[in-house]
Amino acid sequence: MVAQSKKSTLTTVRGNVPKSGAALPKAGQAAGFIHGFRQWWPYYAMMTPGIIFFLIWHYVPIWEAKMAFEQVRIIPPNIWVGLKNFQALFSSPVFYQVLANTLIISGMKIIFVFPVPIMVALLLNEVRSGPLRQTIQSAIYLPHFLSWVVIAGVFVAFLSPTDGAAGQIARGMGLQPINYLTNTGTIRWVLVFTEIWRSAGWDSLLYLAAIISIDTQLYDAAEMDGANRWQKIWHVTLPGIVPTIATLFILNMGMFLSADLNQVINLQNDVNASTIDIIDTYVYRIGLTTGEYSLATAAGLFKAVIGMVLVLVSHLISKRLTGKGVW
């Protein structure tokens, strides 16, 4: 009898225990959320400003993207016009000029700027002296914290053909100084160089972190097999950071048509405007200067859709080639 009673009690208790994967009662979920919030509330508090920022400046504007299909009126409501704004956009020769400029500048940055942080991270990883590495890192990280206004002022002074350092060096070598900021053949290279100078050091942080996370036993095994430093970089380090490279490349493709508004607008002048006028400056000009909000929204929506398509395509290609992607 006692054994049967114990068995019956055990069966009852087991029957009351939720099965694995079964949903908890709502009261239990609420209690768990409250307990977690009390435990982690300082972190939620630190996240709140960032969440509010993204809600206001990134998510709320998504709803207003419908202006691309409307005729904006001073007194609401707006008038629905369908694809009329896109037809006007694609029939404008100016738009195709700024699209070509954007593709050229963004392509140059992908080819010449994107690989530089990878090389910087590989070189920093080979510096064995801790103080020397810290000094180099401090020097190359500093430009990231300067605004494009300051950077543009520095390079305008440096590249001046009359009293700038570049002009004085050219005259010292017996060459004719070039005004790089007004020369339509060199201004795009100025954008590339200034982008490298500002972002290469800071962007190398992600690659350096990925290199540090590589198992050191792989380097020991390669050294036992007789690999030199270059061979260890090629066969151990680079394969170890391929997932990071693939992820950042896909994210960069999503911003392919941006070409950095802040940089361009600070280095743009009346002479080089036709060469470095990009979609973002075009949207800024027609939206805030001429008040064509619907047309500017249509151009911005076009850029966003192309960016999304580029992310999807580059993700699929990366998955097929390397087995790694964003998701």
Tab-separated table of C-alpha atoms in Angstrom, residues 1-283:
chain	number	residue	atom	x	y	z
A	1	MET	CA	0.000	0.000	0.000
A	2	VAL	CA	2.804	2.383	0.921
A	3	ALA	CA	4.628	1.596	-2.307
A	4	GLN	CA	1.494	2.145	-4.352
A	5	SER	CA	0.870	5.457	-2.555
A	6	LYS	CA	4.410	6.654	-3.285
A	7	LYS	CA	4.085	5.589	-6.911
A	8	SER	CA	0.765	7.411	-7.253
A	9	THR	CA	2.227	10.554	-5.696
A	10	LEU	CA	5.281	10.429	-7.987
A	11	THR	CA	3.047	10.017	-11.033
A	12	THR	CA	0.952	13.003	-9.981
A	13	VAL	CA	4.045	15.175	-9.481
A	14	ARG	CA	5.491	14.152	-12.854
A	15	GLY	CA	2.176	14.911	-14.505
A	16	ASN	CA	2.266	18.449	-13.117
A	17	VAL	CA	5.777	19.170	-14.478
A	18	PRO	CA	5.600	21.021	-17.841
A	19	LYS	CA	7.042	19.103	-20.765
A	20	SER	CA	10.179	20.372	-22.461
A	21	GLY	CA	9.344	23.037	-25.008
A	22	ALA	CA	5.848	23.637	-23.595
A	23	ALA	CA	4.828	27.259	-23.192
A	24	LEU	CA	4.952	28.628	-19.659
A	25	PRO	CA	1.800	30.185	-18.206
A	26	LYS	CA	1.386	33.884	-18.915
A	27	ALA	CA	1.719	34.700	-15.226
A	28	GLY	CA	5.052	32.868	-15.175
A	29	GLN	CA	6.250	34.739	-18.260
A	30	ALA	CA	5.299	38.089	-16.720
A	31	ALA	CA	7.047	37.194	-13.469
A	32	GLY	CA	10.140	36.110	-15.393
A	33	PHE	CA	10.173	39.370	-17.374
A	34	ILE	CA	9.814	41.457	-14.199
A	35	HIS	CA	12.598	39.484	-12.504
A	36	GLY	CA	14.868	39.902	-15.535
A	37	PHE	CA	14.092	43.607	-15.776
A	38	ARG	CA	14.930	44.144	-12.092
A	39	GLN	CA	18.180	42.292	-12.547
A	40	TRP	CA	19.305	43.949	-15.779
A	41	TRP	CA	17.631	47.391	-15.569
A	42	PRO	CA	20.946	49.348	-15.656
A	43	TYR	CA	21.689	47.843	-19.058
A	44	TYR	CA	18.190	48.581	-20.321
A	45	ALA	CA	18.646	52.171	-19.104
A	46	MET	CA	21.890	52.475	-21.070
A	47	MET	CA	20.188	51.071	-24.186
A	48	THR	CA	17.230	53.461	-23.972
A	49	PRO	CA	18.863	56.555	-25.595
A	50	GLY	CA	20.057	54.477	-28.540
A	51	ILE	CA	16.667	52.834	-28.977
A	52	ILE	CA	14.915	56.233	-28.888
A	53	PHE	CA	17.409	57.604	-31.424
A	54	PHE	CA	16.776	54.763	-33.872
A	55	LEU	CA	13.016	54.966	-33.393
A	56	ILE	CA	12.920	58.701	-34.141
A	57	TRP	CA	15.499	58.926	-36.937
A	58	HIS	CA	15.316	55.484	-38.587
A	59	TYR	CA	11.930	53.845	-38.010
A	60	VAL	CA	9.468	56.749	-37.908
A	61	PRO	CA	10.795	58.134	-41.251
A	62	ILE	CA	9.972	54.787	-42.900
A	63	TRP	CA	6.299	55.701	-42.693
A	64	GLU	CA	6.966	59.079	-44.290
A	65	ALA	CA	8.595	57.355	-47.275
A	66	LYS	CA	5.070	57.295	-48.732
A	67	MET	CA	5.754	60.904	-49.797
A	68	ALA	CA	7.582	59.363	-52.763
A	69	PHE	CA	4.141	58.436	-54.117
A	70	GLU	CA	2.427	61.697	-53.190
A	71	GLN	CA	2.353	65.343	-54.136
A	72	VAL	CA	3.210	67.182	-50.927
A	73	ARG	CA	0.929	70.095	-50.093
A	74	ILE	CA	1.475	72.803	-47.496
A	75	ILE	CA	-2.022	72.166	-46.193
A	76	PRO	CA	-2.706	68.416	-45.769
A	77	PRO	CA	-3.776	66.016	-47.036
A	78	ASN	CA	-1.221	65.188	-49.710
A	79	ILE	CA	-2.366	64.035	-53.149
A	80	TRP	CA	-1.605	60.448	-54.200
A	81	VAL	CA	0.194	60.468	-57.578
A	82	GLY	CA	1.552	56.912	-57.745
A	83	LEU	CA	4.779	56.542	-59.722
A	84	LYS	CA	4.731	60.061	-61.155
A	85	ASN	CA	7.675	61.197	-58.997
A	86	PHE	CA	9.766	58.221	-60.089
A	87	GLN	CA	8.951	58.933	-63.745
A	88	ALA	CA	10.122	62.522	-63.280
A	89	LEU	CA	13.248	61.279	-61.490
A	90	PHE	CA	14.223	58.767	-64.173
A	91	SER	CA	13.539	61.234	-66.976
A	92	SER	CA	15.973	63.771	-65.527
A	93	PRO	CA	19.490	63.742	-67.069
A	94	VAL	CA	20.858	65.269	-63.861
A	95	PHE	CA	19.816	62.180	-61.911
A	96	TYR	CA	21.750	59.870	-64.235
A	97	GLN	CA	24.815	62.091	-63.871
A	98	VAL	CA	24.715	61.950	-60.057
A	99	LEU	CA	24.008	58.196	-60.212
A	100	ALA	CA	27.095	57.694	-62.385
A	101	ASN	CA	29.191	59.815	-60.016
A	102	THR	CA	27.908	57.809	-57.048
A	103	LEU	CA	28.694	54.471	-58.682
A	104	ILE	CA	32.212	55.596	-59.644
A	105	ILE	CA	33.072	57.043	-56.220
A	106	SER	CA	31.568	54.125	-54.296
A	107	GLY	CA	33.302	51.639	-56.580
A	108	MET	CA	36.655	53.353	-56.031
A	109	LYS	CA	36.110	53.228	-52.264
A	110	ILE	CA	35.198	49.539	-52.307
A	111	ILE	CA	38.292	48.695	-54.365
A	112	PHE	CA	40.851	50.965	-52.708
A	113	VAL	CA	39.473	51.727	-49.227
A	114	PHE	CA	37.869	48.464	-48.080
A	115	PRO	CA	41.082	46.323	-48.171
A	116	VAL	CA	43.200	48.890	-46.272
A	117	PRO	CA	41.837	48.173	-42.737
A	118	ILE	CA	42.476	44.470	-43.336
A	119	MET	CA	46.114	45.170	-44.214
A	120	VAL	CA	46.458	47.545	-41.257
A	121	ALA	CA	45.129	44.872	-38.871
A	122	LEU	CA	47.505	42.254	-40.306
A	123	LEU	CA	50.468	44.619	-39.921
A	124	LEU	CA	49.495	45.610	-36.370
A	125	ASN	CA	49.241	41.950	-35.429
A	126	GLU	CA	52.844	41.449	-36.533
A	127	VAL	CA	54.169	44.241	-34.280
A	128	ARG	CA	55.648	42.424	-31.298
A	129	SER	CA	56.468	45.473	-29.163
A	130	GLY	CA	53.449	46.394	-27.015
A	131	PRO	CA	54.320	50.092	-26.500
A	132	LEU	CA	55.109	50.540	-30.205
A	133	ARG	CA	51.797	48.934	-31.185
A	134	GLN	CA	49.857	51.148	-28.761
A	135	THR	CA	51.575	54.261	-30.130
A	136	ILE	CA	50.743	53.310	-33.716
A	137	GLN	CA	47.139	52.500	-32.803
A	138	SER	CA	46.667	55.832	-31.021
A	139	ALA	CA	48.002	57.689	-34.063
A	140	ILE	CA	45.846	55.914	-36.642
A	141	TYR	CA	42.654	55.870	-34.524
A	142	LEU	CA	42.677	59.617	-33.860
A	143	PRO	CA	41.394	60.805	-37.308
A	144	HIS	CA	38.166	58.839	-36.805
A	145	PHE	CA	37.133	61.227	-34.036
A	146	LEU	CA	37.580	64.326	-36.214
A	147	SER	CA	34.564	65.711	-38.081
A	148	TRP	CA	34.650	66.064	-41.852
A	149	VAL	CA	34.590	69.838	-41.388
A	150	VAL	CA	37.958	69.680	-39.621
A	151	ILE	CA	39.381	67.104	-42.030
A	152	ALA	CA	38.286	69.135	-45.054
A	153	GLY	CA	39.923	72.236	-43.587
A	154	VAL	CA	43.167	70.334	-43.002
A	155	PHE	CA	43.332	68.969	-46.545
A	156	VAL	CA	42.272	72.245	-48.163
A	157	ALA	CA	45.251	73.859	-46.450
A	158	PHE	CA	47.580	70.924	-47.182
A	159	LEU	CA	46.669	70.640	-50.877
A	160	SER	CA	46.701	74.368	-51.613
A	161	PRO	CA	48.844	74.964	-54.741
A	162	THR	CA	50.059	78.341	-53.468
A	163	ASP	CA	51.006	77.974	-49.811
A	164	GLY	CA	50.117	74.361	-49.012
A	165	ALA	CA	52.651	71.648	-48.271
A	166	ALA	CA	51.747	69.745	-51.458
A	167	GLY	CA	52.396	72.825	-53.614
A	168	GLN	CA	55.714	73.578	-51.918
A	169	ILE	CA	56.876	69.965	-52.355
A	170	ALA	CA	55.944	70.078	-56.047
A	171	ARG	CA	57.863	73.329	-56.578
A	172	GLY	CA	60.841	71.921	-54.685
A	173	MET	CA	60.912	69.005	-57.132
A	174	GLY	CA	60.692	71.349	-60.094
A	175	LEU	CA	57.070	70.449	-60.901
A	176	GLN	CA	54.045	72.628	-61.513
A	177	PRO	CA	51.707	72.550	-58.465
A	178	ILE	CA	48.269	71.057	-59.057
A	179	ASN	CA	45.090	72.266	-57.411
A	180	TYR	CA	43.795	68.822	-56.466
A	181	LEU	CA	40.498	70.147	-55.084
A	182	THR	CA	39.438	71.867	-58.324
A	183	ASN	CA	40.942	69.383	-60.767
A	184	THR	CA	38.165	67.066	-61.958
A	185	GLY	CA	40.711	64.329	-62.615
A	186	THR	CA	42.054	64.249	-59.055
A	187	ILE	CA	39.152	65.221	-56.783
A	188	ARG	CA	37.772	61.669	-56.642
A	189	TRP	CA	41.177	60.409	-55.559
A	190	VAL	CA	41.179	63.056	-52.845
A	191	LEU	CA	37.915	61.535	-51.581
A	192	VAL	CA	39.501	58.078	-51.567
A	193	PHE	CA	42.672	59.220	-49.800
A	194	THR	CA	40.866	61.236	-47.132
A	195	GLU	CA	38.509	58.314	-46.484
A	196	ILE	CA	41.487	55.998	-45.984
A	197	TRP	CA	43.203	58.504	-43.693
A	198	ARG	CA	40.102	58.919	-41.546
A	199	SER	CA	38.678	55.401	-41.315
A	200	ALA	CA	41.389	52.813	-42.010
A	201	GLY	CA	42.770	52.749	-38.475
A	202	TRP	CA	39.425	52.655	-36.689
A	203	ASP	CA	37.915	50.057	-39.052
A	204	SER	CA	40.904	47.796	-38.461
A	205	LEU	CA	39.703	47.264	-34.884
A	206	LEU	CA	37.117	44.687	-35.953
A	207	TYR	CA	39.657	42.731	-37.988
A	208	LEU	CA	42.208	42.946	-35.181
A	209	ALA	CA	39.644	41.563	-32.729
A	210	ALA	CA	38.913	38.709	-35.137
A	211	ILE	CA	42.641	37.971	-35.441
A	212	ILE	CA	43.082	37.895	-31.659
A	213	SER	CA	40.245	35.353	-31.363
A	214	ILE	CA	42.037	32.869	-33.648
A	215	ASP	CA	43.238	29.784	-31.749
A	216	THR	CA	46.986	30.146	-31.085
A	217	GLN	CA	47.414	26.387	-31.475
A	218	LEU	CA	46.910	26.854	-35.210
A	219	TYR	CA	49.954	29.133	-35.330
A	220	ASP	CA	51.960	26.628	-33.259
A	221	ALA	CA	51.000	23.818	-35.625
A	222	ALA	CA	51.922	25.905	-38.664
A	223	GLU	CA	55.282	26.796	-37.084
A	224	MET	CA	55.979	23.127	-36.389
A	225	ASP	CA	55.312	22.443	-40.068
A	226	GLY	CA	57.985	25.005	-40.963
A	227	ALA	CA	55.743	27.925	-41.972
A	228	ASN	CA	57.297	31.384	-41.906
A	229	ARG	CA	55.448	34.540	-40.830
A	230	TRP	CA	54.066	35.264	-44.290
A	231	GLN	CA	52.825	31.688	-44.682
A	232	LYS	CA	51.135	31.844	-41.267
A	233	ILE	CA	49.358	35.042	-42.308
A	234	TRP	CA	48.222	33.512	-45.596
A	235	HIS	CA	47.172	30.077	-44.314
A	236	VAL	CA	46.033	30.823	-40.737
A	237	THR	CA	45.240	34.499	-40.164
A	238	LEU	CA	43.403	35.333	-43.387
A	239	PRO	CA	41.172	32.211	-43.345
A	240	GLY	CA	40.408	32.966	-39.696
A	241	ILE	CA	39.023	36.427	-40.458
A	242	VAL	CA	37.127	35.502	-43.641
A	243	PRO	CA	33.735	35.540	-41.815
A	244	THR	CA	34.429	39.072	-40.543
A	245	ILE	CA	35.546	40.225	-43.987
A	246	ALA	CA	32.438	38.731	-45.603
A	247	THR	CA	30.080	40.307	-43.065
A	248	LEU	CA	31.609	43.784	-43.332
A	249	PHE	CA	31.728	43.585	-47.122
A	250	ILE	CA	28.007	42.772	-47.251
A	251	LEU	CA	27.222	45.658	-44.894
A	252	ASN	CA	29.362	47.994	-47.005
A	253	MET	CA	27.441	46.948	-50.086
A	254	GLY	CA	24.254	48.042	-48.350
A	255	MET	CA	25.746	51.554	-48.127
A	256	PHE	CA	27.176	51.408	-51.654
A	257	LEU	CA	25.069	54.280	-53.007
A	258	SER	CA	25.711	56.541	-50.020
A	259	ALA	CA	29.312	57.604	-50.830
A	260	ASP	CA	29.407	59.665	-47.596
A	261	LEU	CA	27.395	62.898	-47.801
A	262	ASN	CA	29.423	64.644	-45.058
A	263	GLN	CA	32.704	64.084	-46.858
A	264	VAL	CA	31.470	65.163	-50.288
A	265	ILE	CA	29.565	68.225	-49.144
A	266	ASN	CA	32.633	69.554	-47.280
A	267	LEU	CA	35.038	69.007	-50.193
A	268	GLN	CA	32.634	70.103	-52.925
A	269	ASN	CA	32.980	73.458	-54.706
A	270	ASP	CA	31.605	75.083	-57.838
A	271	VAL	CA	34.392	73.672	-60.014
A	272	ASN	CA	34.311	70.002	-58.952
A	273	ALA	CA	30.552	69.793	-58.272
A	274	SER	CA	29.800	68.065	-61.573
A	275	THR	CA	32.364	65.349	-60.790
A	276	ILE	CA	31.478	64.493	-57.195
A	277	ASP	CA	27.778	65.377	-57.120
A	278	ILE	CA	26.229	62.188	-55.683
A	279	ILE	CA	22.704	61.003	-54.914
A	280	ASP	CA	22.843	62.255	-51.316
A	281	THR	CA	23.890	65.775	-52.331
A	282	TYR	CA	21.224	65.688	-55.051
A	283	VAL	CA	18.568	64.731	-52.486
